Short mmCIF file of C-alpha atoms in Angstrom, two decimals:
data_model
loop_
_atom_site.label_atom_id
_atom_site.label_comp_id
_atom_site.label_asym_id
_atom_site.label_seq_id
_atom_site.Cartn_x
_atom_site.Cartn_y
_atom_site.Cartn_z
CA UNK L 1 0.00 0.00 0.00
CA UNK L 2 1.28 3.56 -0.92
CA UNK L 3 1.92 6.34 1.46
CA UNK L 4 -0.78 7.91 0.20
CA UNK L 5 -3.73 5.36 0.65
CA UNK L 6 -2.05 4.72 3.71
CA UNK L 7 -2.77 8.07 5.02
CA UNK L 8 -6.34 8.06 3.45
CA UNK L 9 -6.84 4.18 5.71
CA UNK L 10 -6.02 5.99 8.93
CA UNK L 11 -8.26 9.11 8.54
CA UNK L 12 -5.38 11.95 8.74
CA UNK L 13 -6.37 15.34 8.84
CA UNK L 14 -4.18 17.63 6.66
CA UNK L 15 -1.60 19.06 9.64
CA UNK L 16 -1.38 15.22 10.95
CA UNK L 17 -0.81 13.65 7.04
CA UNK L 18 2.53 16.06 6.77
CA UNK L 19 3.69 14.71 10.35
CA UNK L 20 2.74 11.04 9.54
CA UNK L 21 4.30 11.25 6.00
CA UNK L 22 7.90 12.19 7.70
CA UNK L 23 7.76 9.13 10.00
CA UNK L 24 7.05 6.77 7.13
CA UNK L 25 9.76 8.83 5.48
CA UNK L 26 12.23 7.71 8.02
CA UNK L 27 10.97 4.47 8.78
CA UNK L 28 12.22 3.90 4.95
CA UNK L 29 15.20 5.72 5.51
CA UNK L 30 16.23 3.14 7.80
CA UNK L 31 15.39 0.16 5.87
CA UNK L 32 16.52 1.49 2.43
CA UNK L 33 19.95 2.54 4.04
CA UNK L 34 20.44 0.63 6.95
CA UNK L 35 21.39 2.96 9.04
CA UNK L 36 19.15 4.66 12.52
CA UNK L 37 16.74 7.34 11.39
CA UNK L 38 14.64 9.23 14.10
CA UNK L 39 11.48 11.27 13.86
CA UNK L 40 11.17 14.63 16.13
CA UNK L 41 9.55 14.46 19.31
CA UNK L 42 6.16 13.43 19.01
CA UNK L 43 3.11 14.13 21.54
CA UNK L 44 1.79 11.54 22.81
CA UNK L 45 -1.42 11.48 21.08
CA UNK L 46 0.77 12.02 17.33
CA UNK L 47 2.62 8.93 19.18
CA UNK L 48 -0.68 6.71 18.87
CA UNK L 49 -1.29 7.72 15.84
CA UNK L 50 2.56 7.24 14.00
CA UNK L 51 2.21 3.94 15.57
CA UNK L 52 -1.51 3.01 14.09
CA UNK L 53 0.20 3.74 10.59
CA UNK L 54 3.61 1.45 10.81
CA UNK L 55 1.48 -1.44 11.83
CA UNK L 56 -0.83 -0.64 8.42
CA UNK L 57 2.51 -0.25 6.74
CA UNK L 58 3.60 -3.68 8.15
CA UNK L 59 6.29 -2.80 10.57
CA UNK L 60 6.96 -4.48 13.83
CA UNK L 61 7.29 -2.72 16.75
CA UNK L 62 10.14 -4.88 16.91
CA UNK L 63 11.81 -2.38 14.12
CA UNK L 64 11.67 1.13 16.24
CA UNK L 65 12.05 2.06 19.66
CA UNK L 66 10.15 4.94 21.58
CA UNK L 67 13.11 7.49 23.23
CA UNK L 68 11.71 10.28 25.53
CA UNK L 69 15.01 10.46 27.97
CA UNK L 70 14.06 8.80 31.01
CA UNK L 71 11.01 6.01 31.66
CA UNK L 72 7.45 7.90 31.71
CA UNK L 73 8.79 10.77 29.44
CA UNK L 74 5.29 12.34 27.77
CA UNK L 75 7.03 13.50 24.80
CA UNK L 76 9.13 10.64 22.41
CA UNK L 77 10.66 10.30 19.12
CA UNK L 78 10.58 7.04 17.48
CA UNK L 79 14.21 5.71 16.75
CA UNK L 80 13.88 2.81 13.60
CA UNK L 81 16.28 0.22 13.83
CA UNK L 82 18.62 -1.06 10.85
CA UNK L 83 19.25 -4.86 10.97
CA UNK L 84 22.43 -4.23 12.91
CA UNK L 85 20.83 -2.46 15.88
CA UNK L 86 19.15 -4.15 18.65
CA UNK L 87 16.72 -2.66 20.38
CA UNK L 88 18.18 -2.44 24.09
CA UNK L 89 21.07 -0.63 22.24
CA UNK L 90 19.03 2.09 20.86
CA UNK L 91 20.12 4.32 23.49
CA UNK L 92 23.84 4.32 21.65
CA UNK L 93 22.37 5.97 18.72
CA UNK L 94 19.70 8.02 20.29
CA UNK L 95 20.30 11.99 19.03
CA UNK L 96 18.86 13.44 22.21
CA UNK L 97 20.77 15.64 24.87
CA UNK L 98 20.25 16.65 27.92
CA UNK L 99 20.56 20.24 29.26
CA UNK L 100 20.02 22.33 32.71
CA UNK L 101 19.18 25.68 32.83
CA UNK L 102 20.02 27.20 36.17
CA UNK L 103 18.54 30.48 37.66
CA UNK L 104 17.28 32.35 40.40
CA UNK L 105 14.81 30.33 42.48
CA UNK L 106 12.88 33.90 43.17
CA UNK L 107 11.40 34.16 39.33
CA UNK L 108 9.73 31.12 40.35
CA UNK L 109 9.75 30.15 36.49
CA UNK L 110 6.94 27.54 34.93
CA UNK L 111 7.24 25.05 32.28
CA UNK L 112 5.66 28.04 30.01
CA UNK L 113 7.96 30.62 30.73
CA UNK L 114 10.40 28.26 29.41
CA UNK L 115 8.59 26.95 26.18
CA UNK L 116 7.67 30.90 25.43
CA UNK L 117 11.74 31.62 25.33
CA UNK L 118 12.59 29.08 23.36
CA UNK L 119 9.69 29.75 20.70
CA UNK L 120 10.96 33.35 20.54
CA UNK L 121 14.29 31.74 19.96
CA UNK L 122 13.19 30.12 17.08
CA UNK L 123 13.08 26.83 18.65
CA UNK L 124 10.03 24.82 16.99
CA UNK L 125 8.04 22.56 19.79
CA UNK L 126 9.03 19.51 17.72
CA UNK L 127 12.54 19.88 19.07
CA UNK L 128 12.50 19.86 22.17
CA UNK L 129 11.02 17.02 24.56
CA UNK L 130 10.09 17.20 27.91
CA UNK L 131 10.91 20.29 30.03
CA UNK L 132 11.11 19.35 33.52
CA UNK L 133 10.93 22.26 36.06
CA UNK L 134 12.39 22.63 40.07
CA UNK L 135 12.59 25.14 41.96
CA UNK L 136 16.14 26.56 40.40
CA UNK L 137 16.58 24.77 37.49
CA UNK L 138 15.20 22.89 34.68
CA UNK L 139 15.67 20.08 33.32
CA UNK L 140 15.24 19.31 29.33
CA UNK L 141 15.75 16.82 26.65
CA UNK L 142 16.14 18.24 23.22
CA UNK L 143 17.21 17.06 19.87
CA UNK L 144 20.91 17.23 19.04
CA UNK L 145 20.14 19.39 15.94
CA UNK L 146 19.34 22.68 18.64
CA UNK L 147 21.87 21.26 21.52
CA UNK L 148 24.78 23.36 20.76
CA UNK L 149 23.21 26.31 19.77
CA UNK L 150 21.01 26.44 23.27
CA UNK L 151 24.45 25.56 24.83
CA UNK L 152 26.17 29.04 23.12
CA UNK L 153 22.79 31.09 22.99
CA UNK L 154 20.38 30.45 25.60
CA UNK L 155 20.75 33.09 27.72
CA UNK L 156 17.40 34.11 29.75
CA UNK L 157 13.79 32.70 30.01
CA UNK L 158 11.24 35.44 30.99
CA UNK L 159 13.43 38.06 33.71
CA UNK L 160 15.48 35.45 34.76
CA UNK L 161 18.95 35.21 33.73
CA UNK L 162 19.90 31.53 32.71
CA UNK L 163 22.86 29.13 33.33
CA UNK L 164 22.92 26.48 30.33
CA UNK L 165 25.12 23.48 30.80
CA UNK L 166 24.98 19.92 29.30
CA UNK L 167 24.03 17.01 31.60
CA UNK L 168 24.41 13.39 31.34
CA UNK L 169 20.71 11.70 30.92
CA UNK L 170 20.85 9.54 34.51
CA UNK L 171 21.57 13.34 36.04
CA UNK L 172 18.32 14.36 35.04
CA UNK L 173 16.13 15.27 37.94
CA UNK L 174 12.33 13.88 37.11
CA UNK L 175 9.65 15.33 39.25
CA UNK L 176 7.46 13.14 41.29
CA UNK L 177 4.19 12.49 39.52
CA UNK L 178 1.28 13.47 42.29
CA UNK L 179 -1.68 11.65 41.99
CA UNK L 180 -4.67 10.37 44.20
CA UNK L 181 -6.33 7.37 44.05
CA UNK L 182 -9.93 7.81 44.48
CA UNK L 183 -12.77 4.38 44.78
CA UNK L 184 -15.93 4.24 43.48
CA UNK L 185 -18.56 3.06 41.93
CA UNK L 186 -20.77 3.09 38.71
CA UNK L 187 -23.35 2.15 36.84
CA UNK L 188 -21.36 0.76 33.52
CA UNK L 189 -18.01 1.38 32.74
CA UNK L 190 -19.09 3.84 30.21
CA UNK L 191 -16.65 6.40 29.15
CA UNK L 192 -19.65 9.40 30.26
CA UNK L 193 -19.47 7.61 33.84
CA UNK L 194 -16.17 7.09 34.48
CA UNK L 195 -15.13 10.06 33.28
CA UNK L 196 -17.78 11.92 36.44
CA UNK L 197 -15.93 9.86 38.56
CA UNK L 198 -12.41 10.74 37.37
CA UNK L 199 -13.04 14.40 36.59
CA UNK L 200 -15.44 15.26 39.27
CA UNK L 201 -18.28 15.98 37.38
CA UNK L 202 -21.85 15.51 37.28
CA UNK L 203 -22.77 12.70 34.80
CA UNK L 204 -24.71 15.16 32.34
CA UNK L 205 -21.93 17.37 32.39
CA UNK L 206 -19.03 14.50 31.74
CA UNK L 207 -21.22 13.47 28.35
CA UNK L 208 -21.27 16.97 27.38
CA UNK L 209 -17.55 17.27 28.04
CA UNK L 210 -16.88 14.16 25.67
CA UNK L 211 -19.28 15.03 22.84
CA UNK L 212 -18.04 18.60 22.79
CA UNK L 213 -14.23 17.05 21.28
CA UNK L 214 -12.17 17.69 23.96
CA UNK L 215 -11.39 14.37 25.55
CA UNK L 216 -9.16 12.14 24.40
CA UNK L 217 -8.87 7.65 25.64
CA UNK L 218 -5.79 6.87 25.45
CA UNK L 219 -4.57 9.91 23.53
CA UNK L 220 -7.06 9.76 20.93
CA UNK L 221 -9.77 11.76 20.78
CA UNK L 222 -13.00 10.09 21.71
CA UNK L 223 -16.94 11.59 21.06
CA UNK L 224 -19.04 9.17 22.14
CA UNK L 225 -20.26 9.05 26.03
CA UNK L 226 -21.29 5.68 25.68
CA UNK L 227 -17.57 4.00 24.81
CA UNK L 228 -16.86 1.47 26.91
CA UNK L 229 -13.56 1.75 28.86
CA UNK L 230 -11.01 -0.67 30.24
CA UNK L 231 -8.53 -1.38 33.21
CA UNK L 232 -5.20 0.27 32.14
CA UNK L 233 -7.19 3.09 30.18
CA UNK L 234 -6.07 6.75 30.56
CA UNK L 235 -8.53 9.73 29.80
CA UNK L 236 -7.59 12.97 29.72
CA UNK L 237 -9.57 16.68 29.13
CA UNK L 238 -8.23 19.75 28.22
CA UNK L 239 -8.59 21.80 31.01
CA UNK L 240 -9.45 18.91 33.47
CA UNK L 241 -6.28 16.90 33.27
CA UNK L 242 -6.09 12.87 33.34
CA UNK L 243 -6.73 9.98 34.69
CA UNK L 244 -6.20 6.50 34.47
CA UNK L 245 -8.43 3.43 35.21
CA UNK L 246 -6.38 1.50 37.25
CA UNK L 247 -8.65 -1.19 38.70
CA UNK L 248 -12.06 -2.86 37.54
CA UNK L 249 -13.90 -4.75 40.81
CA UNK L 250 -16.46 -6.76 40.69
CA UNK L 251 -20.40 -5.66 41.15
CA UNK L 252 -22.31 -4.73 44.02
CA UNK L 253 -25.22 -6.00 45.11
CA UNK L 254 -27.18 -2.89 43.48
CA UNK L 255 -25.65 -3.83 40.10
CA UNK L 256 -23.09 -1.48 40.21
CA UNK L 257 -19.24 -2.12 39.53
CA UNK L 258 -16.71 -0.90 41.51
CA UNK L 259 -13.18 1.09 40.06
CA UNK L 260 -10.68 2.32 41.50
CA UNK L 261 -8.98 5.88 39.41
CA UNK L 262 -5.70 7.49 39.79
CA UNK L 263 -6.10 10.76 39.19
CA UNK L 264 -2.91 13.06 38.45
CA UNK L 265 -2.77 16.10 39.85
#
């Protein structure tokens, strides 16, 4: 199958074809040369959906390895392996860096005052992975195509003056994930009542939440109240955050089943 009809099976939109076409663009840059290709960092919903069109293409997972830095990393390229390359050495041809930029703890700078410099650097979002933020420093994985210029040129984020050095990636300090595990139960595992549960809402206003576009099941967006979710499941909002269904019980003697939801704060 072509790369076009390809495209037309999964349903692309315009913005998404141009993204998808590049990864099938290095996944046969890899095979045709043998050597590693990567793609930029991908979100994790464009992550779902890169991997939906290599197994339509017929490649194994087998063939590519997901890279985000350290375990858990939200944003990931997708390294493809040539014949020589095993997967648990991916890491030995992996083009991502790791950087710390230092400052004065009293800016009290956010993960957007960060992302806002480097866009008015010229930095496109695809390069850059995670940005992990402390109270003095931040932590971030970028590609090695904008290392060395951040490293000569990266100078301030917001009022605060910045302190750019290069880290090794086992140096990098990952925040703890806070999250609260909440029990419950409900009538059907229905993506509308779950998702009151999870994002503390009314039921009405949970269906109107998911026909209105803006939640996604397991990063893809999802419409319909009535889909049916599953242990291991995340759902996430804009503007409500995520959650994942971590446990399915059995039912009660009203009929209704018990879950248990870890909800990230």
């Amino acid at each position: 199958m072509d790369k076009t009809k390809l495209l037309d099976k999964l349903g692309a939109d315009k913005e998404d074809r141009l993204l998808l076409a590049k990864v099938l663009d290095r996944a046969e840059q890899s095979h045709s040369r043998n050597i590693p290709a990567s793609t930029d960092f991908l979100s994790p919903q464009q992550r779902v959906m890169a991997q939906e069109l290599l197994h339509l293409a017929g490649i194994p997972e087998t063939a590519y390895a997901a890279l985000g830095g350290y375990e858990g990393a939200e944003r990931t390229i997708l390294l493809f392996l040539p014949d020589w390359l095993e997967a648990e050495d991916a890491q030995s041809q992996s083009p991502l860096r790791f950087l710390r930029a230092s400052f004065r703890k009293e800016y009290h700078l956010t993960h957007r005052d960060f992302l806002g410099s480097l866009m008015g650097m010229g930095i496109i979002r695809e390069k850059v992975g995670d940005i992990l933020v402390g109270e003095d420093e931040a932590d971030l994985i970028v590609l090695d195509s904008v290392a060395s210029f951040l490293l000569e040129s990266w100078i301030s984020a917001g009022r605060a003056k910045l302190t750019v050095s290069e880290i090794p990636g086992e140096y990098l300090h990952i925040p703890q994930v806070r999250c609260e595990e909440v029990r419950d139960t409900v009538s059907s595992l229905r993506l509308d009542a779950v998702a009151s549960t999870g994002f503390r809402l009314a039921r009405g206003k949970a269906a109107a939440l998911v026909e209105s576009g803006k939640v996604q099941v397991n990063w893809r967006e999802c419409t319909k109240p009535d889909h049916l979710l599953a242990e291991g499941d995340t759902v996430s909002a804009r503007g409500f955050g995520k959650f994942e269904l971590t446990e399915v019980g059995g039912t009660t003697k009203k009929g209704r089943i018990s879950i248990v939801v870890k909800r990230f704060i």
